[in-house]
Coordinates of C-alpha atoms in Angstrom, one line a residue:
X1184 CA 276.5 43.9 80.1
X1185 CA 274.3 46.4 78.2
X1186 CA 274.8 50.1 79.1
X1187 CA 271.6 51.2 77.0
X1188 CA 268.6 51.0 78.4
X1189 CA 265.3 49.4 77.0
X1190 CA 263.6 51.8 76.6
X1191 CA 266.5 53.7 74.7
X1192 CA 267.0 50.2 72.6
X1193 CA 263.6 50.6 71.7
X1194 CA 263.5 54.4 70.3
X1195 CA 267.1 53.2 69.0
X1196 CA 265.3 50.6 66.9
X1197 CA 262.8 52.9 66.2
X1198 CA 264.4 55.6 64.8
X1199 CA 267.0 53.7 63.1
X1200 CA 264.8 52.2 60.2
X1201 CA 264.3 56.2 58.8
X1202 CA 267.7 56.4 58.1
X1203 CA 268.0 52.7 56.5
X1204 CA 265.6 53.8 54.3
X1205 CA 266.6 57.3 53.3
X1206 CA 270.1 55.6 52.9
X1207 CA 268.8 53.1 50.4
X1208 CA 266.8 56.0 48.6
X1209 CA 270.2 57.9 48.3
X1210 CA 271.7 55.1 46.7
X1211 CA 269.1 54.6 44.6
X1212 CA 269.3 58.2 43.5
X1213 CA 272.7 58.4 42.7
X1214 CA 272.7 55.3 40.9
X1215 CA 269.9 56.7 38.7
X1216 CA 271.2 60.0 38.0
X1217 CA 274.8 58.6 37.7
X1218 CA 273.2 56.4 34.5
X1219 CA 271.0 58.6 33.2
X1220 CA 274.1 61.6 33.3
X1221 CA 276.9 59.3 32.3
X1222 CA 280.0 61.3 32.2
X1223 CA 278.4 64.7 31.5
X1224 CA 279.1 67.6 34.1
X1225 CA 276.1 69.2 33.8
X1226 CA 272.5 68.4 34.6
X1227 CA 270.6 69.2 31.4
X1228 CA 267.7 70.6 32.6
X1229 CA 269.1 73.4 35.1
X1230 CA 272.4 73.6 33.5
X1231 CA 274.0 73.4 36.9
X1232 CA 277.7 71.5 37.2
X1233 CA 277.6 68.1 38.4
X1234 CA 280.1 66.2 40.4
X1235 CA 280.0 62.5 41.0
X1236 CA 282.0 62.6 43.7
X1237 CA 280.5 65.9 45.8
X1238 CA 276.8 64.1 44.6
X1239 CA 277.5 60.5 46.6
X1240 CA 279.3 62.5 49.6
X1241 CA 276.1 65.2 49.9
X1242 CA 273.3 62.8 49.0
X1243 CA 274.7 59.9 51.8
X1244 CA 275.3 62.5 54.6
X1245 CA 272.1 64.3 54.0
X1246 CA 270.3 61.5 53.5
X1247 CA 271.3 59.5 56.7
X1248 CA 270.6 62.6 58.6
X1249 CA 267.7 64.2 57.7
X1250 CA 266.4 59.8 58.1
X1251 CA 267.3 60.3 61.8
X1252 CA 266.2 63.2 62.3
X1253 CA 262.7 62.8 60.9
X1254 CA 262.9 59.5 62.8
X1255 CA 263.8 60.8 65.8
X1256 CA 261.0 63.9 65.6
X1257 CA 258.4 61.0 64.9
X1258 CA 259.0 58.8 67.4
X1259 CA 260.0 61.5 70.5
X1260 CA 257.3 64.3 69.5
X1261 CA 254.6 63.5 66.3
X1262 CA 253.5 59.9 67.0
X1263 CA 252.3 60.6 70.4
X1264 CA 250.6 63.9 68.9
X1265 CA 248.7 62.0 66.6
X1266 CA 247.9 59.0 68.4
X1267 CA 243.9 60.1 68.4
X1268 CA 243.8 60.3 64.5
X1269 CA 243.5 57.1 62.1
X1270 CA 245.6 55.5 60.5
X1271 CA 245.4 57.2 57.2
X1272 CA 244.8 61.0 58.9
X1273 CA 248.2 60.0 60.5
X1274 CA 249.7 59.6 57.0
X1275 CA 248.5 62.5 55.0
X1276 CA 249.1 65.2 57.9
X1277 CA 252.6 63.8 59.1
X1278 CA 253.4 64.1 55.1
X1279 CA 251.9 67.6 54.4
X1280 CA 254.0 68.8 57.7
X1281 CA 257.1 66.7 56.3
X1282 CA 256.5 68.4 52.8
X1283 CA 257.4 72.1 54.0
X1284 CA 260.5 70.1 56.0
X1285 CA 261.9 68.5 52.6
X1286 CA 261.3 71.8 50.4
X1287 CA 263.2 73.6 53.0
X1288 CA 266.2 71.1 53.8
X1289 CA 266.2 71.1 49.9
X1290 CA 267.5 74.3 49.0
X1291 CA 269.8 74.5 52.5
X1292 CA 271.4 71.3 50.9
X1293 CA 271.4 72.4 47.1
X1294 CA 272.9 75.6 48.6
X1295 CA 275.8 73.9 50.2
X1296 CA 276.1 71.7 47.3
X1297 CA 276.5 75.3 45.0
X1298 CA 279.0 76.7 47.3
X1299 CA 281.1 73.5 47.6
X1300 CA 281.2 73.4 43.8
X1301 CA 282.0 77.0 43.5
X1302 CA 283.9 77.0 46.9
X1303 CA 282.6 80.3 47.5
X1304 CA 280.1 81.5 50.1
X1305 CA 276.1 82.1 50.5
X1306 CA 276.1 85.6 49.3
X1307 CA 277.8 84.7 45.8
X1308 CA 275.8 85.4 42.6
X1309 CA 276.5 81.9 41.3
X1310 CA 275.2 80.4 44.2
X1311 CA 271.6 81.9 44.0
X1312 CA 271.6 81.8 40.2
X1313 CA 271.8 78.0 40.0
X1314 CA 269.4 77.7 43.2
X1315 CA 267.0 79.4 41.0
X1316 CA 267.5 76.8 38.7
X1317 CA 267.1 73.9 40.9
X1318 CA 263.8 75.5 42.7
X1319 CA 262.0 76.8 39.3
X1320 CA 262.8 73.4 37.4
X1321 CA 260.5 70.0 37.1
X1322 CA 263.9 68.4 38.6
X1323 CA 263.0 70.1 42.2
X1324 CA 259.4 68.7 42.2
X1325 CA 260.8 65.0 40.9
X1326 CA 263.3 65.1 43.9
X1327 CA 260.4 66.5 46.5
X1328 CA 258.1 63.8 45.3
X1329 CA 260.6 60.9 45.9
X1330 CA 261.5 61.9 49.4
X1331 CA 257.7 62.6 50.1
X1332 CA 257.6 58.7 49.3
X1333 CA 260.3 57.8 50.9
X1334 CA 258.9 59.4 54.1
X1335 CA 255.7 57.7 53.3
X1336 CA 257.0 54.4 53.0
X1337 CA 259.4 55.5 56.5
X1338 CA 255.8 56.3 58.5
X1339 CA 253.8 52.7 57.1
X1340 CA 256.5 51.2 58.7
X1341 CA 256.6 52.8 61.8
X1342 CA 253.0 52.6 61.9
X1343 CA 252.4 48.8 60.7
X1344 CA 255.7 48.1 63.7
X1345 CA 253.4 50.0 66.8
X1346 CA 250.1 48.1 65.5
X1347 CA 251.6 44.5 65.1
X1348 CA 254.7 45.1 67.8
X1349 CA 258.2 45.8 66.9
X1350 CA 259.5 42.5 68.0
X1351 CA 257.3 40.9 66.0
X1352 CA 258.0 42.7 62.7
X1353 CA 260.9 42.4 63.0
X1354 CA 260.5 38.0 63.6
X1355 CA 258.4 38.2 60.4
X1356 CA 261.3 40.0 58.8
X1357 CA 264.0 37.8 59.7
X1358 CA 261.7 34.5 59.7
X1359 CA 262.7 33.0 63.0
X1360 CA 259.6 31.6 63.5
X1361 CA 258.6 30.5 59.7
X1362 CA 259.6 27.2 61.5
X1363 CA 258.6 26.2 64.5
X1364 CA 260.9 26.5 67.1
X1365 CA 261.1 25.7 70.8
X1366 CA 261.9 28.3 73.6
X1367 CA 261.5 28.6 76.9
X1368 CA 259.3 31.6 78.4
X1369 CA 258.2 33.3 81.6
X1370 CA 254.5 34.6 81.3
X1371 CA 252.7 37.1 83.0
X1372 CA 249.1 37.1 82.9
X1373 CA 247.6 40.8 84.2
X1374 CA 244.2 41.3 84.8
X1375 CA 242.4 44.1 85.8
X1376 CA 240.4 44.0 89.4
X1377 CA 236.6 44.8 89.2
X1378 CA 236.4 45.4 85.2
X1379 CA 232.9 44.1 85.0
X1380 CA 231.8 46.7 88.0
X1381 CA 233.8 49.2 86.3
X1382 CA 232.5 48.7 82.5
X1383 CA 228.7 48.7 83.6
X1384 CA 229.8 52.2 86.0
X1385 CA 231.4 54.0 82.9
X1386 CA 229.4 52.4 79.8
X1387 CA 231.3 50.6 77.0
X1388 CA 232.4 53.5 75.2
X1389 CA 234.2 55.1 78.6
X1390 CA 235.3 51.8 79.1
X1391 CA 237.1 51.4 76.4
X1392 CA 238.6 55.0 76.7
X1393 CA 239.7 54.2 80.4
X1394 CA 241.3 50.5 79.1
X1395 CA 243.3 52.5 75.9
X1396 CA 244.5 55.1 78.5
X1397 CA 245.3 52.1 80.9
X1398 CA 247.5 49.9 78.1
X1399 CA 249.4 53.2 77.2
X1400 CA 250.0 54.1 80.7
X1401 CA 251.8 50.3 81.6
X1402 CA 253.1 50.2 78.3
X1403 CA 257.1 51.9 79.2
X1404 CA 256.9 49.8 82.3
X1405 CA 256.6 46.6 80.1
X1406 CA 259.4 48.3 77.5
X1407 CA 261.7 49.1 80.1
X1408 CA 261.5 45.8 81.8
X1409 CA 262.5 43.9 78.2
X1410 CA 258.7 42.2 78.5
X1411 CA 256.7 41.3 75.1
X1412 CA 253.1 42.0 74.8
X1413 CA 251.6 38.6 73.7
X1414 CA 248.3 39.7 73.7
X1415 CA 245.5 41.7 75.1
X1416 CA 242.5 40.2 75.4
X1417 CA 239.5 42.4 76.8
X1418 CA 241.1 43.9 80.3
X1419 CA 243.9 41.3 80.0
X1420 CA 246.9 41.8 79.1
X1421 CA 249.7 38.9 78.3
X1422 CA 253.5 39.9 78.6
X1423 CA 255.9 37.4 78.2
X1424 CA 259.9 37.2 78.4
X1425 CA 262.2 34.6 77.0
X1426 CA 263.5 32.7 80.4
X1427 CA 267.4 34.8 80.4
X1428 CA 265.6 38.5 80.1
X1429 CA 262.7 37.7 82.3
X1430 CA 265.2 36.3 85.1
X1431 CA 267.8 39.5 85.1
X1432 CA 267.4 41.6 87.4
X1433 CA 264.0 40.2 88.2
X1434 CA 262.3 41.9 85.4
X1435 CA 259.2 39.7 85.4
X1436 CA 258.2 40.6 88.7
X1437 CA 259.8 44.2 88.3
X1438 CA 257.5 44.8 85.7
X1439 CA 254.4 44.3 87.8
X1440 CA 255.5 47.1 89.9
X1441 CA 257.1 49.1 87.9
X1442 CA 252.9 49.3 85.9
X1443 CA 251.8 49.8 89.6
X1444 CA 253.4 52.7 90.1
X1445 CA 253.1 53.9 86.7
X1446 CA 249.2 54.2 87.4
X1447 CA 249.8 55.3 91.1
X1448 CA 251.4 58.4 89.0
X1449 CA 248.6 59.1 87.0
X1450 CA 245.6 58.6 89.9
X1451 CA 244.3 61.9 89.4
X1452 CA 244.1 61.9 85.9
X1453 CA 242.4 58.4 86.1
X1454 CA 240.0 59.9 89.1
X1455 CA 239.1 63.1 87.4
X1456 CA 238.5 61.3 83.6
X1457 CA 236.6 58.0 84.8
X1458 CA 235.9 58.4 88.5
X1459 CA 238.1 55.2 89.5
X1460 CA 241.6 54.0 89.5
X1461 CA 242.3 50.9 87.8
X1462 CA 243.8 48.5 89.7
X1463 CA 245.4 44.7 88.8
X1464 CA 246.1 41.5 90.0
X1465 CA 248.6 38.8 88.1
X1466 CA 249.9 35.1 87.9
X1467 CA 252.8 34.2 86.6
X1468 CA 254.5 30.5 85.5
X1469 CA 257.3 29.5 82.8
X1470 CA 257.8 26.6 81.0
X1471 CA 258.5 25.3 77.4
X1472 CA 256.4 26.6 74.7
X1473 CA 256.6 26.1 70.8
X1474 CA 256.3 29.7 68.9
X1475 CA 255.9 29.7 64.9
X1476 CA 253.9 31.7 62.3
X1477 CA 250.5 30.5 61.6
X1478 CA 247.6 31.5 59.6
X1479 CA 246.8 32.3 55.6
X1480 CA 244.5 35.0 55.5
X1481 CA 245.8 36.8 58.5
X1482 CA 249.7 35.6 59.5
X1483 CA 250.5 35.7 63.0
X1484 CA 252.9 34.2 65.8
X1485 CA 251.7 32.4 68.2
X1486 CA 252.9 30.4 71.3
X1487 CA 251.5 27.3 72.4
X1488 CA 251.6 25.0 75.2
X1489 CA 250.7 24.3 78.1
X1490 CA 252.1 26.9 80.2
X1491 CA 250.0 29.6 79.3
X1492 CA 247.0 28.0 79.9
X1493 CA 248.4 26.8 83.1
X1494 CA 249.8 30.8 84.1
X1495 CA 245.9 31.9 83.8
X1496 CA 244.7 29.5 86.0
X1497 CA 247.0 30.3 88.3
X1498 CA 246.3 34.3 87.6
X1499 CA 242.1 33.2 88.0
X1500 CA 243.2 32.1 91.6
X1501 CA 244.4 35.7 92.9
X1502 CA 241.1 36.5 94.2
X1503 CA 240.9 33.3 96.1
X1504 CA 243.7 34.0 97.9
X1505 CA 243.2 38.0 98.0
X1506 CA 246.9 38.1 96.4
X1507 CA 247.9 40.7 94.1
X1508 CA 250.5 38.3 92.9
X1509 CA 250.9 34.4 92.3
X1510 CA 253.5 32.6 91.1
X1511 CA 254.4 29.1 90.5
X1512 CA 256.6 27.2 92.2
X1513 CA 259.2 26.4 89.3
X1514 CA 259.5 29.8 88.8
X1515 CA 260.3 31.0 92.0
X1516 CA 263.1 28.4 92.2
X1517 CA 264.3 30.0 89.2
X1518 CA 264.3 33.8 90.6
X1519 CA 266.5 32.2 93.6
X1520 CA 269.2 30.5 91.7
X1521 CA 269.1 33.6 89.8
X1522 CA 269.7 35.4 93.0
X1523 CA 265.9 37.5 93.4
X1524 CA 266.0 40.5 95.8
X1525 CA 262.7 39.6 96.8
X1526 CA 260.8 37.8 99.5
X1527 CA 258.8 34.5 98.5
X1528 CA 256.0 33.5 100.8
X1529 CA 254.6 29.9 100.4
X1530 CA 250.2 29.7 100.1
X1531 CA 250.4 25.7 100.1
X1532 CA 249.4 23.5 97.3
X1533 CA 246.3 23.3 95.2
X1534 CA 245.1 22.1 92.4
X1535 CA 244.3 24.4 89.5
X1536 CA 241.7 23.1 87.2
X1537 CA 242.3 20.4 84.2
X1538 CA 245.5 19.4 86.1
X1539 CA 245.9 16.0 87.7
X1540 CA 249.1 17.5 90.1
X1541 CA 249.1 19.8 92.4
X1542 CA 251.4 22.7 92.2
X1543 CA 253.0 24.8 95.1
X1544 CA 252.2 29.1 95.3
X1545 CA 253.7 31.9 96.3
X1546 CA 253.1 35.3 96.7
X1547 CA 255.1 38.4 97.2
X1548 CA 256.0 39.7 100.5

């Protein structure tokens, strides 16, 4: 049983990439300089000592950490602060900000590097003499220059990860679904009540304000519940779960309420900005669907089958019955072998539309 939460997982997996990457340019770097030096104890530009052995123990530990830390800074603190600029303003002022970060974490590690080589403190001549000689030389702009890039190459990532999803970088990565493969998945389909009244109220450009506000608002809720944002489509939003996550704990329908709340929380922000609090209604349904990459200009993964199509007809029926929730039979008997903590009410059978059978709904009471 997992002791980390999902939403920790997530900044985990975040934050993690940073240090893969700064660990990669560290090895990079020592292999380079160890070539170019061979077995010479000097560097030939600043004259200062070098030592293989204090180089790989200093670059590796410095490297790793400063990854995580930058990592962890950029996901907790900078992304969010950001979040209004595009994506190249992102870039350049994370960077510039980074820049003054590197220069200074530079000379705190050449100066520990000095004194370990010396093994002699801060306030020794030596020391400062060869720290002159690393800051005034072309060497101390090479190295600046290649952890600027390395930070660059750090924030694409994270950036090109929260645009496509995490998930699915990391699925393109791996190539699980370069093949098609077969899974079975529980869907959610959430839409929001009233957008039409809403959108002609505010105007298209509040609108879309309000439904950006809205998606980040639900998001966590969807994180912490281990749910995967298929897709969003106008004032819809498609989370789905692979049939073991979606059934533990009852995070499917946890979700749901879990985004309730999370707007309940932020009513008067919602009332003062736009003048209305959005509300939603949702179906939900699982079956078997088959999920592989498509596309040449643009790659994607997609699902297909006939469950999703069947989960938003059973969503379009919410109104019908003036149901917040609606679920499909074969799923609830799922959440009860699975043992649900929550109460199912029957709503009869009916036929949804294309679909020869009828199927049984419930509702949440």
């Amino acid at each position: 049983m997992s002791i980390i939460s999902p939403l920790n997982k997530r900044f985990i997996n975040r934050v993690i990439p940073f240090g893969i990457f700064f660990i990669i340019a560290g090895v990079i770097y020592l292999l380079l300089e160890k070539g170019i030096l061979g077995d010479s104890k000097f560097y030939p530009s600043t004259k200062n000592p070098y030592n293989l052995n204090s180089s790989i123990i200093i670059t590796l530990v410095s490297a790793t950490l400063f990854g995580l830390l930058i990592g962890s800074f950029e996901v907790l603190y900078f992304n969010k602060f950001f979040s209004s600029k595009s994506f190249l303003k992102k870039i350049i002022y994370k960077i510039s900000f980074y820049l003054s970060i590197v220069v200074f974490f530079l000379i705190c590690t050449a100066s520990v590097s000095f004194m370990v080589e010396f093994d002699t403190n801060i306030l020794d001549e030596n020391v400062w003499i060869n720290l002159q000689n690393f800051i005034t030389n072309l060497a101390f702009l090479s190295v600046i220059l290649y952890i600027i890039t390395i930070i660059g190459i750090s924030l694409f990532y994270l950036e090109v990860s929260d645009n496509i999803g995490q998930e699915v970088l990391f699925n393109f990565f791996t190539g699980k679904y370069h093949k098609p493969i077969e899974e079975e998945r529980i869907f959610m389909f959430l839409d929001m009540k009233s957008s039409t009244t809403i959108a002609e109220k505010l105007g298209h450009v509040k609108y879309f304000e309000m439904l950006a506000t809205y998606y980040a608002d639900i998001s966590d809720a969807i994180v912490q519940h281990a749910g995967l944002v298929y897709q969003y489509v106008g004032d819809e939003i498609v989370v789905s779960w692979n049939l073991q996550k979606g059934l533990k704990k009852d995070n499917c329908i946890r979700c749901f309420y879990a985004m309730e709340e999370a707007l309940k929380k932020q009513s008067t922000k919602y009332l003062k900005e736009f003048g209305v609090l959005p509300t939603f209604k949702a179906g939900f349904h699982y079956g078997m669907i088959t999920a592989g990459e498509i596309g040449t200009i643009k790659k994607d993964i997609v699902f297909t089958g006939d469950v999703l199509n069947t989960t938003a007809r059973i969503q379009g029926l919410c109104n019908s019955y003036d149901v917040a929730t609606l679920i499909s039979e074969i799923l609830v008997q799922k959440l009860k072998e699975n043992s649900s903590d929550f109460t199912f009410k029957s709503l009869g059978n009916t036929s949804l539309r294309g679909k020869n059978e009828q199927m049984e709904l419930y509702t949440i009471i």
